[in-house]
PDB file of C-alpha atoms in Angstrom:
ATOM      1  CA  UNK A   1    -117.460 -99.202  54.907  1.00 41.00           C
ATOM      2  CA  UNK A   2    -118.288 -98.519  51.297  1.00 43.00           C
ATOM      3  CA  UNK A   3    -115.500 -98.058  48.799  1.00 45.00           C
ATOM      4  CA  UNK A   4    -117.143 -94.933  47.445  1.00 45.00           C
ATOM      5  CA  UNK A   5    -118.489 -93.088  50.451  1.00 55.00           C
ATOM      6  CA  UNK A   6    -118.125 -92.811  54.174  1.00 59.00           C
ATOM      7  CA  UNK A   7    -120.838 -94.743  55.985  1.00 43.00           C
ATOM      8  CA  UNK A   8    -121.895 -93.295  59.312  1.00 44.00           C
ATOM      9  CA  UNK A   9    -124.984 -94.009  61.389  1.00 38.00           C
ATOM     10  CA  UNK A  10    -127.093 -90.851  61.754  1.00 36.00           C
ATOM     11  CA  UNK A  11    -128.449 -89.915  65.166  1.00 37.00           C
ATOM     12  CA  UNK A  12    -132.230 -89.885  64.810  1.00 37.00           C
ATOM     13  CA  UNK A  13    -132.994 -88.573  68.302  1.00 39.00           C
ATOM     14  CA  UNK A  14    -134.899 -85.327  68.051  1.00 35.00           C
ATOM     15  CA  UNK A  15    -135.830 -83.313  71.140  1.00 36.00           C
ATOM     16  CA  UNK A  16    -138.700 -80.987  70.486  1.00 39.00           C
ATOM     17  CA  UNK A  17    -138.820 -78.780  73.550  1.00 42.00           C
ATOM     18  CA  UNK A  18    -136.251 -76.129  74.378  1.00 42.00           C
ATOM     19  CA  UNK A  19    -136.101 -77.215  78.016  1.00 42.00           C
ATOM     20  CA  UNK A  20    -135.232 -80.751  76.936  1.00 47.00           C
ATOM     21  CA  UNK A  21    -132.313 -79.469  74.880  1.00 45.00           C
ATOM     22  CA  UNK A  22    -130.783 -77.786  77.905  1.00 40.00           C
ATOM     23  CA  UNK A  23    -131.527 -80.777  80.148  1.00 43.00           C
ATOM     24  CA  UNK A  24    -130.382 -83.538  77.833  1.00 43.00           C
ATOM     25  CA  UNK A  25    -127.584 -81.978  75.803  1.00 41.00           C
ATOM     26  CA  UNK A  26    -124.868 -83.699  77.814  1.00 42.00           C
ATOM     27  CA  UNK A  27    -126.473 -87.043  76.975  1.00 39.00           C
ATOM     28  CA  UNK A  28    -126.272 -86.581  73.224  1.00 36.00           C
ATOM     29  CA  UNK A  29    -123.974 -89.180  71.693  1.00 36.00           C
ATOM     30  CA  UNK A  30    -122.045 -87.824  68.724  1.00 35.00           C
ATOM     31  CA  UNK A  31    -120.118 -90.506  66.840  1.00 35.00           C
ATOM     32  CA  UNK A  32    -116.429 -89.895  67.380  1.00 34.00           C
ATOM     33  CA  UNK A  33    -113.830 -91.952  65.542  1.00 35.00           C
ATOM     34  CA  UNK A  34    -110.393 -90.496  66.028  1.00 38.00           C
ATOM     35  CA  UNK A  35    -107.401 -92.529  64.836  1.00 38.00           C
ATOM     36  CA  UNK A  36    -104.538 -92.671  67.284  1.00 40.00           C
ATOM     37  CA  UNK A  37    -101.019 -92.056  66.007  1.00 39.00           C
ATOM     38  CA  UNK A  38    -100.008 -95.620  66.782  1.00 43.00           C
ATOM     39  CA  UNK A  39    -102.874 -96.903  64.627  1.00 44.00           C
ATOM     40  CA  UNK A  40    -101.709 -94.760  61.736  1.00 46.00           C
ATOM     41  CA  UNK A  41     -98.154 -96.044  62.128  1.00 46.00           C
ATOM     42  CA  UNK A  42     -99.454 -99.587  62.149  1.00 45.00           C
ATOM     43  CA  UNK A  43    -101.553 -98.933  59.053  1.00 42.00           C
ATOM     44  CA  UNK A  44     -98.537 -97.619  57.147  1.00 51.00           C
ATOM     45  CA  UNK A  45     -96.384-100.517  58.316  1.00 44.00           C
ATOM     46  CA  UNK A  46     -98.957-102.942  56.936  1.00 36.00           C
ATOM     47  CA  UNK A  47     -99.332-100.969  53.755  1.00 52.00           C
ATOM     48  CA  UNK A  48    -102.964-100.285  54.537  1.00 74.00           C
ATOM     49  CA  UNK A  49    -103.030 -96.546  53.947  1.00 84.00           C
ATOM     50  CA  UNK A  50    -106.542 -96.817  52.584  1.00 81.00           C
ATOM     51  CA  UNK A  51    -107.727 -97.668  56.104  1.00 85.00           C
ATOM     52  CA  UNK A  52    -105.912 -94.604  57.433  1.00 88.00           C
ATOM     53  CA  UNK A  53    -107.665 -92.450  54.840  1.00 92.00           C
ATOM     54  CA  UNK A  54    -111.073 -93.790  55.835  1.00 92.00           C
ATOM     55  CA  UNK A  55    -110.391 -92.961  59.494  1.00 93.00           C
ATOM     56  CA  UNK A  56    -109.229 -89.444  58.657  1.00 96.00           C
ATOM     57  CA  UNK A  57    -112.306 -88.833  56.512  1.00 97.00           C
ATOM     58  CA  UNK A  58    -114.511 -90.066  59.356  1.00 97.00           C
ATOM     59  CA  UNK A  59    -112.727 -87.703  61.744  1.00 97.00           C
ATOM     60  CA  UNK A  60    -113.300 -84.731  59.425  1.00 98.00           C
ATOM     61  CA  UNK A  61    -116.948 -85.667  58.979  1.00 97.00           C
ATOM     62  CA  UNK A  62    -117.566 -85.932  62.722  1.00 97.00           C
ATOM     63  CA  UNK A  63    -116.044 -82.507  63.339  1.00 97.00           C
ATOM     64  CA  UNK A  64    -117.926 -80.901  60.445  1.00 97.00           C
ATOM     65  CA  UNK A  65    -121.174 -82.468  61.596  1.00 97.00           C
ATOM     66  CA  UNK A  66    -120.588 -81.134  65.114  1.00 96.00           C
ATOM     67  CA  UNK A  67    -120.131 -77.650  63.655  1.00 96.00           C
ATOM     68  CA  UNK A  68    -116.463 -77.220  64.525  1.00 95.00           C
ATOM     69  CA  UNK A  69    -114.607 -74.448  62.693  1.00 92.00           C
ATOM     70  CA  UNK A  70    -112.184 -75.236  59.861  1.00 92.00           C
ATOM     71  CA  UNK A  71    -109.143 -74.160  61.845  1.00 92.00           C
ATOM     72  CA  UNK A  72    -110.034 -76.568  64.651  1.00 93.00           C
ATOM     73  CA  UNK A  73    -110.719 -79.430  62.256  1.00 96.00           C
ATOM     74  CA  UNK A  74    -107.384 -78.960  60.498  1.00 96.00           C
ATOM     75  CA  UNK A  75    -105.569 -79.004  63.823  1.00 94.00           C
ATOM     76  CA  UNK A  76    -107.389 -82.208  64.800  1.00 95.00           C
ATOM     77  CA  UNK A  77    -106.274 -83.833  61.551  1.00 95.00           C
ATOM     78  CA  UNK A  78    -102.663 -82.794  62.101  1.00 95.00           C
ATOM     79  CA  UNK A  79    -102.736 -83.840  65.751  1.00 93.00           C
ATOM     80  CA  UNK A  80    -103.928 -87.314  64.900  1.00 88.00           C
ATOM     81  CA  UNK A  81    -101.305 -87.805  62.241  1.00 89.00           C
ATOM     82  CA  UNK A  82     -98.601 -86.072  64.288  1.00 85.00           C
ATOM     83  CA  UNK A  83     -95.703 -87.040  62.059  1.00 84.00           C
ATOM     84  CA  UNK A  84     -94.324 -85.155  59.047  1.00 83.00           C
ATOM     85  CA  UNK A  85     -93.114 -88.332  57.357  1.00 85.00           C
ATOM     86  CA  UNK A  86     -96.524 -89.973  57.732  1.00 87.00           C
ATOM     87  CA  UNK A  87     -98.273 -86.905  56.276  1.00 91.00           C
ATOM     88  CA  UNK A  88     -96.001 -87.086  53.248  1.00 91.00           C
ATOM     89  CA  UNK A  89     -96.704 -90.812  52.891  1.00 91.00           C
ATOM     90  CA  UNK A  90    -100.447 -90.175  52.963  1.00 94.00           C
ATOM     91  CA  UNK A  91    -100.250 -87.319  50.465  1.00 95.00           C
ATOM     92  CA  UNK A  92     -98.139 -89.338  48.020  1.00 93.00           C
ATOM     93  CA  UNK A  93    -100.546 -92.249  48.350  1.00 92.00           C
ATOM     94  CA  UNK A  94    -103.506 -89.946  47.622  1.00 95.00           C
ATOM     95  CA  UNK A  95    -101.816 -88.593  44.498  1.00 95.00           C
ATOM     96  CA  UNK A  96    -101.385 -92.090  43.111  1.00 91.00           C
ATOM     97  CA  UNK A  97    -104.609 -93.700  44.324  1.00 90.00           C
ATOM     98  CA  UNK A  98    -107.588 -91.644  43.208  1.00 92.00           C
ATOM     99  CA  UNK A  99    -109.777 -94.725  42.823  1.00 90.00           C
ATOM    100  CA  UNK A 100    -112.466 -94.044  45.442  1.00 93.00           C
ATOM    101  CA  UNK A 101    -114.371 -91.037  46.740  1.00 96.00           C
ATOM    102  CA  UNK A 102    -112.638 -90.939  50.138  1.00 96.00           C
ATOM    103  CA  UNK A 103    -109.210 -90.584  48.501  1.00 96.00           C
ATOM    104  CA  UNK A 104    -110.548 -87.985  46.072  1.00 97.00           C
ATOM    105  CA  UNK A 105    -112.070 -85.978  48.906  1.00 98.00           C
ATOM    106  CA  UNK A 106    -109.028 -86.187  51.191  1.00 98.00           C
ATOM    107  CA  UNK A 107    -106.694 -85.040  48.418  1.00 98.00           C
ATOM    108  CA  UNK A 108    -109.044 -82.090  48.021  1.00 98.00           C
ATOM    109  CA  UNK A 109    -108.902 -81.474  51.763  1.00 98.00           C
ATOM    110  CA  UNK A 110    -105.097 -81.419  51.703  1.00 98.00           C
ATOM    111  CA  UNK A 111    -105.219 -78.903  48.845  1.00 97.00           C
ATOM    112  CA  UNK A 112    -107.873 -76.732  50.494  1.00 97.00           C
ATOM    113  CA  UNK A 113    -105.868 -76.523  53.727  1.00 97.00           C
ATOM    114  CA  UNK A 114    -102.338 -76.483  52.329  1.00 96.00           C
ATOM    115  CA  UNK A 115    -101.342 -79.763  53.954  1.00 96.00           C
ATOM    116  CA  UNK A 116     -98.151 -81.186  52.376  1.00 94.00           C
ATOM    117  CA  UNK A 117     -98.826 -79.044  49.278  1.00 95.00           C
ATOM    118  CA  UNK A 118     -99.438 -75.431  48.337  1.00 95.00           C
ATOM    119  CA  UNK A 119    -102.887 -74.159  49.202  1.00 96.00           C
ATOM    120  CA  UNK A 120    -105.053 -74.562  46.100  1.00 96.00           C
ATOM    121  CA  UNK A 121    -108.747 -74.027  46.853  1.00 95.00           C
ATOM    122  CA  UNK A 122    -109.795 -74.084  43.212  1.00 94.00           C
ATOM    123  CA  UNK A 123    -108.336 -77.561  42.731  1.00 97.00           C
ATOM    124  CA  UNK A 124    -109.760 -78.639  46.076  1.00 97.00           C
ATOM    125  CA  UNK A 125    -113.293 -77.628  45.136  1.00 95.00           C
ATOM    126  CA  UNK A 126    -113.056 -79.566  41.861  1.00 96.00           C
ATOM    127  CA  UNK A 127    -112.023 -82.652  43.834  1.00 98.00           C
ATOM    128  CA  UNK A 128    -114.840 -82.076  46.336  1.00 97.00           C
ATOM    129  CA  UNK A 129    -117.295 -81.823  43.436  1.00 96.00           C
ATOM    130  CA  UNK A 130    -116.010 -85.070  41.952  1.00 97.00           C
ATOM    131  CA  UNK A 131    -116.309 -86.892  45.277  1.00 98.00           C
ATOM    132  CA  UNK A 132    -119.737 -85.376  45.945  1.00 97.00           C
ATOM    133  CA  UNK A 133    -121.029 -86.722  42.622  1.00 96.00           C
ATOM    134  CA  UNK A 134    -119.908 -90.151  43.824  1.00 97.00           C
ATOM    135  CA  UNK A 135    -122.231 -89.639  46.830  1.00 95.00           C
ATOM    136  CA  UNK A 136    -119.434 -89.038  49.322  1.00 97.00           C
ATOM    137  CA  UNK A 137    -121.203 -87.574  52.355  1.00 97.00           C
ATOM    138  CA  UNK A 138    -118.222 -85.652  53.723  1.00 97.00           C
ATOM    139  CA  UNK A 139    -117.542 -84.056  50.347  1.00 97.00           C
ATOM    140  CA  UNK A 140    -121.205 -83.061  50.076  1.00 97.00           C
ATOM    141  CA  UNK A 141    -121.230 -81.515  53.542  1.00 97.00           C
ATOM    142  CA  UNK A 142    -117.911 -79.720  53.110  1.00 96.00           C
ATOM    143  CA  UNK A 143    -118.851 -78.447  49.658  1.00 95.00           C
ATOM    144  CA  UNK A 144    -122.157 -77.143  51.008  1.00 95.00           C
ATOM    145  CA  UNK A 145    -120.374 -75.263  53.777  1.00 93.00           C
ATOM    146  CA  UNK A 146    -118.061 -73.674  51.219  1.00 94.00           C
ATOM    147  CA  UNK A 147    -120.871 -72.693  48.852  1.00 92.00           C
ATOM    148  CA  UNK A 148    -122.945 -71.178  51.649  1.00 91.00           C
ATOM    149  CA  UNK A 149    -120.294 -69.429  53.716  1.00 85.00           C
ATOM    150  CA  UNK A 150    -117.248 -68.918  51.491  1.00 85.00           C
ATOM    151  CA  UNK A 151    -117.631 -68.743  47.720  1.00 75.00           C
ATOM    152  CA  UNK A 152    -121.409 -68.245  47.275  1.00 64.00           C
ATOM    153  CA  UNK A 153    -120.911 -69.638  43.781  1.00 73.00           C
ATOM    154  CA  UNK A 154    -123.738 -72.160  43.466  1.00 85.00           C
ATOM    155  CA  UNK A 155    -126.849 -71.446  45.527  1.00 91.00           C
ATOM    156  CA  UNK A 156    -128.945 -74.154  43.880  1.00 92.00           C
ATOM    157  CA  UNK A 157    -126.377 -76.868  44.540  1.00 92.00           C
ATOM    158  CA  UNK A 158    -125.892 -75.686  48.126  1.00 94.00           C
ATOM    159  CA  UNK A 159    -129.634 -75.919  48.728  1.00 96.00           C
ATOM    160  CA  UNK A 160    -130.049 -79.314  47.061  1.00 96.00           C
ATOM    161  CA  UNK A 161    -127.070 -80.868  48.833  1.00 96.00           C
ATOM    162  CA  UNK A 162    -128.279 -79.479  52.172  1.00 97.00           C
ATOM    163  CA  UNK A 163    -131.761 -80.822  51.516  1.00 97.00           C
ATOM    164  CA  UNK A 164    -130.434 -84.320  50.769  1.00 96.00           C
ATOM    165  CA  UNK A 165    -128.196 -84.339  53.854  1.00 97.00           C
ATOM    166  CA  UNK A 166    -131.046 -83.043  56.025  1.00 97.00           C
ATOM    167  CA  UNK A 167    -133.293 -85.888  54.833  1.00 97.00           C
ATOM    168  CA  UNK A 168    -130.683 -88.283  56.209  1.00 96.00           C
ATOM    169  CA  UNK A 169    -130.804 -86.432  59.553  1.00 96.00           C
ATOM    170  CA  UNK A 170    -127.206 -85.222  59.449  1.00 97.00           C
ATOM    171  CA  UNK A 171    -126.958 -82.339  61.894  1.00 98.00           C
ATOM    172  CA  UNK A 172    -124.699 -80.267  59.642  1.00 97.00           C
ATOM    173  CA  UNK A 173    -127.095 -80.707  56.736  1.00 97.00           C
ATOM    174  CA  UNK A 174    -130.071 -79.659  58.858  1.00 98.00           C
ATOM    175  CA  UNK A 175    -128.275 -76.521  60.003  1.00 98.00           C
ATOM    176  CA  UNK A 176    -127.173 -75.612  56.481  1.00 97.00           C
ATOM    177  CA  UNK A 177    -130.672 -76.140  55.116  1.00 98.00           C
ATOM    178  CA  UNK A 178    -131.986 -73.858  57.847  1.00 98.00           C
ATOM    179  CA  UNK A 179    -129.451 -71.243  56.761  1.00 97.00           C
ATOM    180  CA  UNK A 180    -130.647 -71.575  53.168  1.00 96.00           C
ATOM    181  CA  UNK A 181    -134.257 -70.975  54.217  1.00 97.00           C
ATOM    182  CA  UNK A 182    -133.361 -68.076  56.493  1.00 97.00           C
ATOM    183  CA  UNK A 183    -131.292 -66.309  53.844  1.00 95.00           C
ATOM    184  CA  UNK A 184    -133.088 -67.372  50.665  1.00 95.00           C
ATOM    185  CA  UNK A 185    -130.176 -69.404  49.290  1.00 95.00           C
ATOM    186  CA  UNK A 186    -131.414 -71.526  46.396  1.00 94.00           C
ATOM    187  CA  UNK A 187    -134.993 -71.167  47.648  1.00 96.00           C
ATOM    188  CA  UNK A 188    -137.479 -68.625  48.933  1.00 97.00           C
ATOM    189  CA  UNK A 189    -136.796 -67.319  52.433  1.00 97.00           C
ATOM    190  CA  UNK A 190    -138.986 -69.072  55.010  1.00 97.00           C
ATOM    191  CA  UNK A 191    -138.326 -68.155  58.641  1.00 97.00           C
ATOM    192  CA  UNK A 192    -140.482 -70.872  60.194  1.00 97.00           C
ATOM    193  CA  UNK A 193    -138.686 -73.621  58.287  1.00 98.00           C
ATOM    194  CA  UNK A 194    -135.344 -72.104  59.257  1.00 98.00           C
ATOM    195  CA  UNK A 195    -136.360 -72.103  62.929  1.00 98.00           C
ATOM    196  CA  UNK A 196    -137.543 -75.728  62.834  1.00 98.00           C
ATOM    197  CA  UNK A 197    -134.372 -76.921  61.087  1.00 98.00           C
ATOM    198  CA  UNK A 198    -132.096 -75.037  63.468  1.00 98.00           C
ATOM    199  CA  UNK A 199    -133.919 -76.653  66.371  1.00 98.00           C
ATOM    200  CA  UNK A 200    -133.395 -80.136  64.891  1.00 98.00           C
ATOM    201  CA  UNK A 201    -129.707 -79.399  64.300  1.00 98.00           C
ATOM    202  CA  UNK A 202    -129.367 -78.110  67.865  1.00 98.00           C
ATOM    203  CA  UNK A 203    -131.134 -81.206  69.215  1.00 97.00           C
ATOM    204  CA  UNK A 204    -128.486 -83.335  67.489  1.00 97.00           C
ATOM    205  CA  UNK A 205    -125.643 -81.321  69.010  1.00 96.00           C
ATOM    206  CA  UNK A 206    -124.518 -79.179  66.064  1.00 97.00           C
ATOM    207  CA  UNK A 207    -122.809 -76.113  67.535  1.00 97.00           C
ATOM    208  CA  UNK A 208    -123.775 -73.813  64.665  1.00 97.00           C
ATOM    209  CA  UNK A 209    -127.346 -75.070  64.931  1.00 97.00           C
ATOM    210  CA  UNK A 210    -127.350 -74.130  68.624  1.00 98.00           C
ATOM    211  CA  UNK A 211    -126.076 -70.646  67.796  1.00 97.00           C
ATOM    212  CA  UNK A 212    -128.572 -70.152  64.968  1.00 98.00           C
ATOM    213  CA  UNK A 213    -131.397 -71.425  67.175  1.00 98.00           C
ATOM    214  CA  UNK A 214    -130.364 -68.841  69.737  1.00 97.00           C
ATOM    215  CA  UNK A 215    -130.214 -66.194  67.019  1.00 97.00           C
ATOM    216  CA  UNK A 216    -133.840 -66.962  66.133  1.00 98.00           C
ATOM    217  CA  UNK A 217    -134.904 -66.283  69.720  1.00 97.00           C
ATOM    218  CA  UNK A 218    -132.731 -63.163  69.854  1.00 96.00           C
ATOM    219  CA  UNK A 219    -134.233 -61.695  66.657  1.00 95.00           C
ATOM    220  CA  UNK A 220    -137.680 -63.272  66.526  1.00 97.00           C
ATOM    221  CA  UNK A 221    -136.967 -65.363  63.421  1.00 97.00           C
ATOM    222  CA  UNK A 222    -139.759 -67.904  63.040  1.00 97.00           C
ATOM    223  CA  UNK A 223    -140.628 -67.516  66.729  1.00 97.00           C
ATOM    224  CA  UNK A 224    -141.138 -64.974  69.491  1.00 96.00           C
ATOM    225  CA  UNK A 225    -138.243 -62.993  70.990  1.00 97.00           C
ATOM    226  CA  UNK A 226    -136.897 -64.584  74.153  1.00 97.00           C
ATOM    227  CA  UNK A 227    -133.560 -63.144  75.212  1.00 96.00           C
ATOM    228  CA  UNK A 228    -133.146 -65.610  78.076  1.00 95.00           C
ATOM    229  CA  UNK A 229    -133.424 -68.593  75.746  1.00 97.00           C
ATOM    230  CA  UNK A 230    -131.048 -66.900  73.319  1.00 97.00           C
ATOM    231  CA  UNK A 231    -128.554 -66.351  76.147  1.00 97.00           C
ATOM    232  CA  UNK A 232    -128.749 -69.967  77.322  1.00 96.00           C
ATOM    233  CA  UNK A 233    -128.196 -71.299  73.812  1.00 97.00           C
ATOM    234  CA  UNK A 234    -125.295 -68.931  73.137  1.00 97.00           C
ATOM    235  CA  UNK A 235    -123.754 -69.932  76.462  1.00 96.00           C
ATOM    236  CA  UNK A 236    -124.056 -73.599  75.560  1.00 96.00           C
ATOM    237  CA  UNK A 237    -122.182 -73.017  72.292  1.00 96.00           C
ATOM    238  CA  UNK A 238    -119.684 -70.704  73.993  1.00 96.00           C
ATOM    239  CA  UNK A 239    -118.773 -73.466  76.402  1.00 95.00           C
ATOM    240  CA  UNK A 240    -117.924 -75.603  73.371  1.00 93.00           C
ATOM    241  CA  UNK A 241    -115.280 -72.980  72.522  1.00 92.00           C
ATOM    242  CA  UNK A 242    -117.161 -71.332  69.656  1.00 95.00           C
ATOM    243  CA  UNK A 243    -115.684 -67.853  69.244  1.00 95.00           C
ATOM    244  CA  UNK A 244    -118.822 -66.281  67.737  1.00 95.00           C
ATOM    245  CA  UNK A 245    -121.020 -67.568  70.568  1.00 96.00           C
ATOM    246  CA  UNK A 246    -118.461 -66.253  73.054  1.00 96.00           C
ATOM    247  CA  UNK A 247    -118.620 -62.870  71.323  1.00 97.00           C
ATOM    248  CA  UNK A 248    -122.440 -62.877  71.529  1.00 96.00           C
ATOM    249  CA  UNK A 249    -122.381 -63.731  75.242  1.00 97.00           C
ATOM    250  CA  UNK A 250    -119.865 -60.954  75.911  1.00 97.00           C
ATOM    251  CA  UNK A 251    -121.994 -58.434  74.027  1.00 96.00           C
ATOM    252  CA  UNK A 252    -125.128 -59.398  75.953  1.00 96.00           C
ATOM    253  CA  UNK A 253    -123.266 -58.910  79.241  1.00 96.00           C
ATOM    254  CA  UNK A 254    -121.880 -55.582  78.072  1.00 96.00           C
ATOM    255  CA  UNK A 255    -125.200 -54.216  76.817  1.00 95.00           C
ATOM    256  CA  UNK A 256    -127.448 -55.785  79.420  1.00 95.00           C
ATOM    257  CA  UNK A 257    -129.397 -57.385  76.587  1.00 93.00           C
ATOM    258  CA  UNK A 258    -131.849 -59.672  78.378  1.00 90.00           C
ATOM    259  CA  UNK A 259    -129.506 -60.090  81.345  1.00 93.00           C
ATOM    260  CA  UNK A 260    -127.912 -57.824  83.926  1.00 95.00           C
ATOM    261  CA  UNK A 261    -124.911 -55.790  82.822  1.00 96.00           C
ATOM    262  CA  UNK A 262    -121.686 -57.439  83.974  1.00 96.00           C
ATOM    263  CA  UNK A 263    -118.550 -55.856  82.566  1.00 95.00           C
ATOM    264  CA  UNK A 264    -116.262 -58.425  84.186  1.00 95.00           C
ATOM    265  CA  UNK A 265    -118.123 -61.226  82.402  1.00 96.00           C
ATOM    266  CA  UNK A 266    -118.094 -59.227  79.179  1.00 96.00           C
ATOM    267  CA  UNK A 267    -114.310 -58.866  79.399  1.00 96.00           C
ATOM    268  CA  UNK A 268    -113.941 -62.560  80.206  1.00 97.00           C
ATOM    269  CA  UNK A 269    -115.921 -63.714  77.158  1.00 97.00           C
ATOM    270  CA  UNK A 270    -114.470 -61.117  74.784  1.00 96.00           C
ATOM    271  CA  UNK A 271    -111.030 -62.337  75.833  1.00 96.00           C
ATOM    272  CA  UNK A 272    -111.988 -65.982  75.258  1.00 96.00           C
ATOM    273  CA  UNK A 273    -113.281 -65.133  71.791  1.00 96.00           C
ATOM    274  CA  UNK A 274    -110.280 -62.959  70.937  1.00 96.00           C
ATOM    275  CA  UNK A 275    -107.874 -65.733  71.936  1.00 95.00           C
ATOM    276  CA  UNK A 276    -109.380 -67.799  69.127  1.00 90.00           C
ATOM    277  CA  UNK A 277    -108.713 -65.073  66.593  1.00 91.00           C
ATOM    278  CA  UNK A 278    -112.017 -63.182  66.602  1.00 93.00           C
ATOM    279  CA  UNK A 279    -110.956 -59.660  65.653  1.00 95.00           C
ATOM    280  CA  UNK A 280    -114.289 -58.046  66.568  1.00 95.00           C
ATOM    281  CA  UNK A 281    -113.969 -59.478  70.061  1.00 95.00           C
ATOM    282  CA  UNK A 282    -110.413 -58.163  70.309  1.00 95.00           C
ATOM    283  CA  UNK A 283    -111.583 -54.678  69.296  1.00 95.00           C
ATOM    284  CA  UNK A 284    -114.394 -54.698  71.864  1.00 94.00           C
ATOM    285  CA  UNK A 285    -112.017 -56.020  74.514  1.00 94.00           C
ATOM    286  CA  UNK A 286    -109.582 -53.186  73.829  1.00 94.00           C
ATOM    287  CA  UNK A 287    -112.398 -50.649  74.152  1.00 93.00           C
ATOM    288  CA  UNK A 288    -113.505 -52.025  77.515  1.00 92.00           C
ATOM    289  CA  UNK A 289    -109.963 -52.211  78.874  1.00 91.00           C
ATOM    290  CA  UNK A 290    -109.314 -48.603  77.822  1.00 89.00           C
ATOM    291  CA  UNK A 291    -112.430 -47.491  79.697  1.00 78.00           C
TER     292      UNK A 291
END
């Protein structure tokens, strides 16, 4: 493990046919390093909080690279620490040990999510930027996600960071670069490139890549319209508890969009999505229940 940046092996497997994605998705091996609470306790006892920080940063990276939502990632971090005293120990250590990019990034993460400190996204982004300049992969991926989907403050940097991460075959980077090409963020819009990048991200198991790949088939972005393929991809992501994919599946069942109308299934998936906080799904669910 480098002192300055997280070092993860990228998954270079790329499946090029849609049918292979459906067939082989359960075989995809996404690196998962999740520190157990007892390991964290042991690390603190030995005074090796730096090792704890590395494991937490790896955990965040894995979840980001899979395409998990921020709320889920935060809960994973808290679950794996699972002790208020330990969280305080980590935060105090981060404040006093800003000597490598993992510590810089994780202090930013605590600030961005209001963990053991007041929520301060402006300070967090500055820390992410500092860590990203030190070639910290997690900081680069997280910062890209923020620039693309939250602040929209630096299109050129979002595109360049995504491009660099995509070259290294990181699934999250491939998906974000596809988003840049689809929406003209930091570059000219190019639907075919977006489609190809979404497919690569989906092949590597990125949930958002799967959804965006399905969106391409639903809307004919860089490919022909195929509602059945769109449905199968949305369903795959929905089964990974993605609320937007669940909403899309519910809507297709409700409208009979490429599949037979099934109001019971629509209610089921709207409810699943709403339970995760999707307000649009809750509104649609209320409408169906009133009918």
